Short mmCIF file of C-alpha atoms in Angstrom, two decimals:
data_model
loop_
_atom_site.label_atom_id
_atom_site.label_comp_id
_atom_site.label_asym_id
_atom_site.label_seq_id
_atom_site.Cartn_x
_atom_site.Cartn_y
_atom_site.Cartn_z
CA UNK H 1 0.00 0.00 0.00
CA UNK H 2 1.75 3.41 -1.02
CA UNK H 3 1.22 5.96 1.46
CA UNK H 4 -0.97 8.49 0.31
CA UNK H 5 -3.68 5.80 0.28
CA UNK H 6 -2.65 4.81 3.57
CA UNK H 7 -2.58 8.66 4.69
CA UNK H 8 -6.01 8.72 3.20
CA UNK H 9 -7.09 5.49 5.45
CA UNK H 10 -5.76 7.22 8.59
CA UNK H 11 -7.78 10.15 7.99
CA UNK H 12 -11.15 8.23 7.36
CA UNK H 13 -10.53 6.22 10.60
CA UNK H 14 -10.32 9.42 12.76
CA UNK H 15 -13.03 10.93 10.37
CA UNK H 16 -14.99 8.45 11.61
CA UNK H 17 -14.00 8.10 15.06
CA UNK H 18 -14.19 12.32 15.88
CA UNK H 19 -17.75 12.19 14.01
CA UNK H 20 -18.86 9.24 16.44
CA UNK H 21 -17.45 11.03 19.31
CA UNK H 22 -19.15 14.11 18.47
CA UNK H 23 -22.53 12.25 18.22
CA UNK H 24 -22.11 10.17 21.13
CA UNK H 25 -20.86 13.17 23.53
CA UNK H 26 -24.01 15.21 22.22
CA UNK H 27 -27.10 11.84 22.44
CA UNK H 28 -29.67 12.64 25.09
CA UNK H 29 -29.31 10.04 27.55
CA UNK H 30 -32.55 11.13 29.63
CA UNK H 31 -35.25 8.70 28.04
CA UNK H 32 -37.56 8.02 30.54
CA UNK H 33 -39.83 5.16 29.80
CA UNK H 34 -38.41 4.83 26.72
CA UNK H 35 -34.84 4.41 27.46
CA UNK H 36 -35.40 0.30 26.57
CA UNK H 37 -36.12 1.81 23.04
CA UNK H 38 -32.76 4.05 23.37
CA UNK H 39 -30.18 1.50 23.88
CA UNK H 40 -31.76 -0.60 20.92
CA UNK H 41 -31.32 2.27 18.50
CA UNK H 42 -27.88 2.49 20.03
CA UNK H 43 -27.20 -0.99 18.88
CA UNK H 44 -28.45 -1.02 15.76
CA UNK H 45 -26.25 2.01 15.09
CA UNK H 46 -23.83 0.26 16.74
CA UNK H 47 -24.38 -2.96 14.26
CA UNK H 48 -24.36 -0.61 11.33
CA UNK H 49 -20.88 0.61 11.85
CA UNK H 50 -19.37 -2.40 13.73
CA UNK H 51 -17.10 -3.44 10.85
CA UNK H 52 -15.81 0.09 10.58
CA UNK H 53 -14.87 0.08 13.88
CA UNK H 54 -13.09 -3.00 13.73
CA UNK H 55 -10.89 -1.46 10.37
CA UNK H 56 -10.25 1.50 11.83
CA UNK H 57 -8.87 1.07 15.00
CA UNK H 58 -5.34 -0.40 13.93
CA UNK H 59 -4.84 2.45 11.88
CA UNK H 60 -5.56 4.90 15.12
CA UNK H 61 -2.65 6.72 16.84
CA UNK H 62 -3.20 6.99 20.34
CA UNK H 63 -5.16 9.77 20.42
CA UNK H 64 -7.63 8.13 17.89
CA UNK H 65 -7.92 4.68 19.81
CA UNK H 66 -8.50 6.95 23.43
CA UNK H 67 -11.27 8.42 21.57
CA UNK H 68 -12.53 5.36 20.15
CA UNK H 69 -12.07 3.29 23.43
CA UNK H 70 -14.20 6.64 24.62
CA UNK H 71 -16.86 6.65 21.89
CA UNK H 72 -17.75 2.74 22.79
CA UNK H 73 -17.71 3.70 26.67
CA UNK H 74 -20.35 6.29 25.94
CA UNK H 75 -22.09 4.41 24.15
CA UNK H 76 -22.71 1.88 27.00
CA UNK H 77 -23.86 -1.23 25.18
CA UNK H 78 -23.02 -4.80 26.20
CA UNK H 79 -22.59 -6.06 22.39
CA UNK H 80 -20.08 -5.25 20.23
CA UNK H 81 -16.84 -7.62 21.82
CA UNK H 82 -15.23 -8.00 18.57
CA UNK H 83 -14.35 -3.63 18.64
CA UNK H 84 -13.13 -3.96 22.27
CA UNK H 85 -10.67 -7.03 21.18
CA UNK H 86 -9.76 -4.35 18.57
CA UNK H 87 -9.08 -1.44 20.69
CA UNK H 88 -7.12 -3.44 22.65
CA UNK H 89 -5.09 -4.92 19.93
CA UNK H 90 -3.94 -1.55 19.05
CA UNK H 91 -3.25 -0.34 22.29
CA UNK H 92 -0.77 -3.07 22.73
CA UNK H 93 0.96 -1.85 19.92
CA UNK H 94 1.04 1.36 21.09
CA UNK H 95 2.36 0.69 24.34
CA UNK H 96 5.41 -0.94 22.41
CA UNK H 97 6.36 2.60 20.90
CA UNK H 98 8.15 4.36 23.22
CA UNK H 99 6.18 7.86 24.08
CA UNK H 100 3.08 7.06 22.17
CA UNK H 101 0.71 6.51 25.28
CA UNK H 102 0.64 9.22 27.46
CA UNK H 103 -1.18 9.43 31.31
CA UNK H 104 -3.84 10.66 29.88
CA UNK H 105 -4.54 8.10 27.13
CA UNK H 106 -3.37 5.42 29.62
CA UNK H 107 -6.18 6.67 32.22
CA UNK H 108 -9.07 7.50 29.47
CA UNK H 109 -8.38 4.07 28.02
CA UNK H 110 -8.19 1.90 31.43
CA UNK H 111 -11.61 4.34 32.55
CA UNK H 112 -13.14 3.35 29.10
CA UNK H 113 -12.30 -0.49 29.32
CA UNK H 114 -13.19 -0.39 33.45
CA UNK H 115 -16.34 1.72 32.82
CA UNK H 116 -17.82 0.19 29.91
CA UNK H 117 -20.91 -2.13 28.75
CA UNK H 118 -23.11 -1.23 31.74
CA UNK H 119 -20.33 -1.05 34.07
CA UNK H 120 -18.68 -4.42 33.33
CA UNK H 121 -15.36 -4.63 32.73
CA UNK H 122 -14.19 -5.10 29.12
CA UNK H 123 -10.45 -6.29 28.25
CA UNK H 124 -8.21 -9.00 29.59
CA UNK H 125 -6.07 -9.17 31.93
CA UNK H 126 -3.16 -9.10 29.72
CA UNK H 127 -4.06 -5.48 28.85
CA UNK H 128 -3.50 -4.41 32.80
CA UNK H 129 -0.64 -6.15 32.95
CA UNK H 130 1.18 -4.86 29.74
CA UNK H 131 0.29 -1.37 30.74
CA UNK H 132 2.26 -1.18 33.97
CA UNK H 133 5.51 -0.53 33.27
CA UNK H 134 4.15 2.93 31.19
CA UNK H 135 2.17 4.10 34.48
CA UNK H 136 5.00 3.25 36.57
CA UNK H 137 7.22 4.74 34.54
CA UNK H 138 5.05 8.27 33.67
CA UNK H 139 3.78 8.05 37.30
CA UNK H 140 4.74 11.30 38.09
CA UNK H 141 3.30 12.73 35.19
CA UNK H 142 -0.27 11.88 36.35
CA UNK H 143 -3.02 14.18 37.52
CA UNK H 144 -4.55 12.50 40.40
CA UNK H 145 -7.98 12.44 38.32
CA UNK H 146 -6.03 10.50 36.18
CA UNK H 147 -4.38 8.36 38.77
CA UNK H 148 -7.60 8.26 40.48
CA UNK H 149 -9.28 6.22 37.18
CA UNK H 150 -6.22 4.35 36.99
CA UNK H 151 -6.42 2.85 40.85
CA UNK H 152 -10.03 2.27 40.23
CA UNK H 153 -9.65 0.32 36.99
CA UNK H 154 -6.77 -2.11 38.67
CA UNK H 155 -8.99 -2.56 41.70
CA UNK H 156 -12.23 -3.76 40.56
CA UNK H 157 -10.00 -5.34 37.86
CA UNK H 158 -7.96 -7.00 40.81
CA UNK H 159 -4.85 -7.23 38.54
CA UNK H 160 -1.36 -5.90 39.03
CA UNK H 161 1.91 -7.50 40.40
CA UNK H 162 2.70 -6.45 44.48
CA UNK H 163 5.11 -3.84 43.00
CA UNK H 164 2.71 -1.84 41.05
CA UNK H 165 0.35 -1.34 44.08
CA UNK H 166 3.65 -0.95 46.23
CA UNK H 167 3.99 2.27 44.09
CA UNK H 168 0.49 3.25 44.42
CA UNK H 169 0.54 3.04 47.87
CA UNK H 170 3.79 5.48 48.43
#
């Protein structure tokens, strides 16, 4: 693939990923009686762009896959595996580049994955695990609203090696 069509398929991914955001962000989520009705049109929509999803997020930078791992936290449905598998994918790969995941992508991410699907926990393990050495390493870096996600997500998670909550605890 040459890379202006690949420049052109990084800028339909976040196309599509801002646009989502910005409609997800901006839903009324006040239904009343008819909030059973809601989520359905919220899957469906969901359904329609499910494959897009899945394309787009390995061509995300980290900013892009935040916002995606947002988009499907707002968005608060319990279908849709297959895109969380995806975000995660990519997120491993971005915690292999040195610099690319920041404290705030780490914390927006871990919120998204610990918040999501009606407040079930999406992601494995693995995820938790690979993404300690960048919080320990950044620790300073982090806002404690940030950190504050972050200790939330590994504790309801229950994952992390003795030395990682060592460092939270100090």
């Amino acid at each position: 693939m040459n890379t202006k069509q690949e420049g052109k398929e990084k800028e339909w991914a976040n196309n599509m990923v801002n646009l989502m955001f910005s409609f997800v962000s901006n839903k009324p989520n006040k239904f009343g009686i008819y909030v059973r009705y809601a989520k359905e049109e919220v899957d469906e929509l969901l359904a329609h762009y499910e494959q897009d999803f899945c394309d787009a997020a390995p061509l995300l930078d980290a900013e892009g896959i935040t916002r995606l791992a947002q988009v499907m936290y707002l968005f608060k449905s319990k279908e849709f595996e297959n895109i969380w598998w995806r975000i995660e994918n990519r997120v491993h790969d971005l915690a292999e580049v040195k610099g690319a995941l920041d404290p705030y992508n780490i914390s927006t991410i871990l919120r998204s994955f610990s918040r999501s699907q009606e407040n079930q926990m999406s992601g494995s393990d693995k995820l938790f695990f690979h993404l300690e050495p960048l919080i320990l390493a950044q620790l300073d870096q982090f806002s404690i609203r940030d950190l504050s996600h972050v200790l939330y997500a590994y504790s309801i998670r229950e994952v992390g090696n003795p030395e990682f909550y060592k460092a939270m605890d100090s």
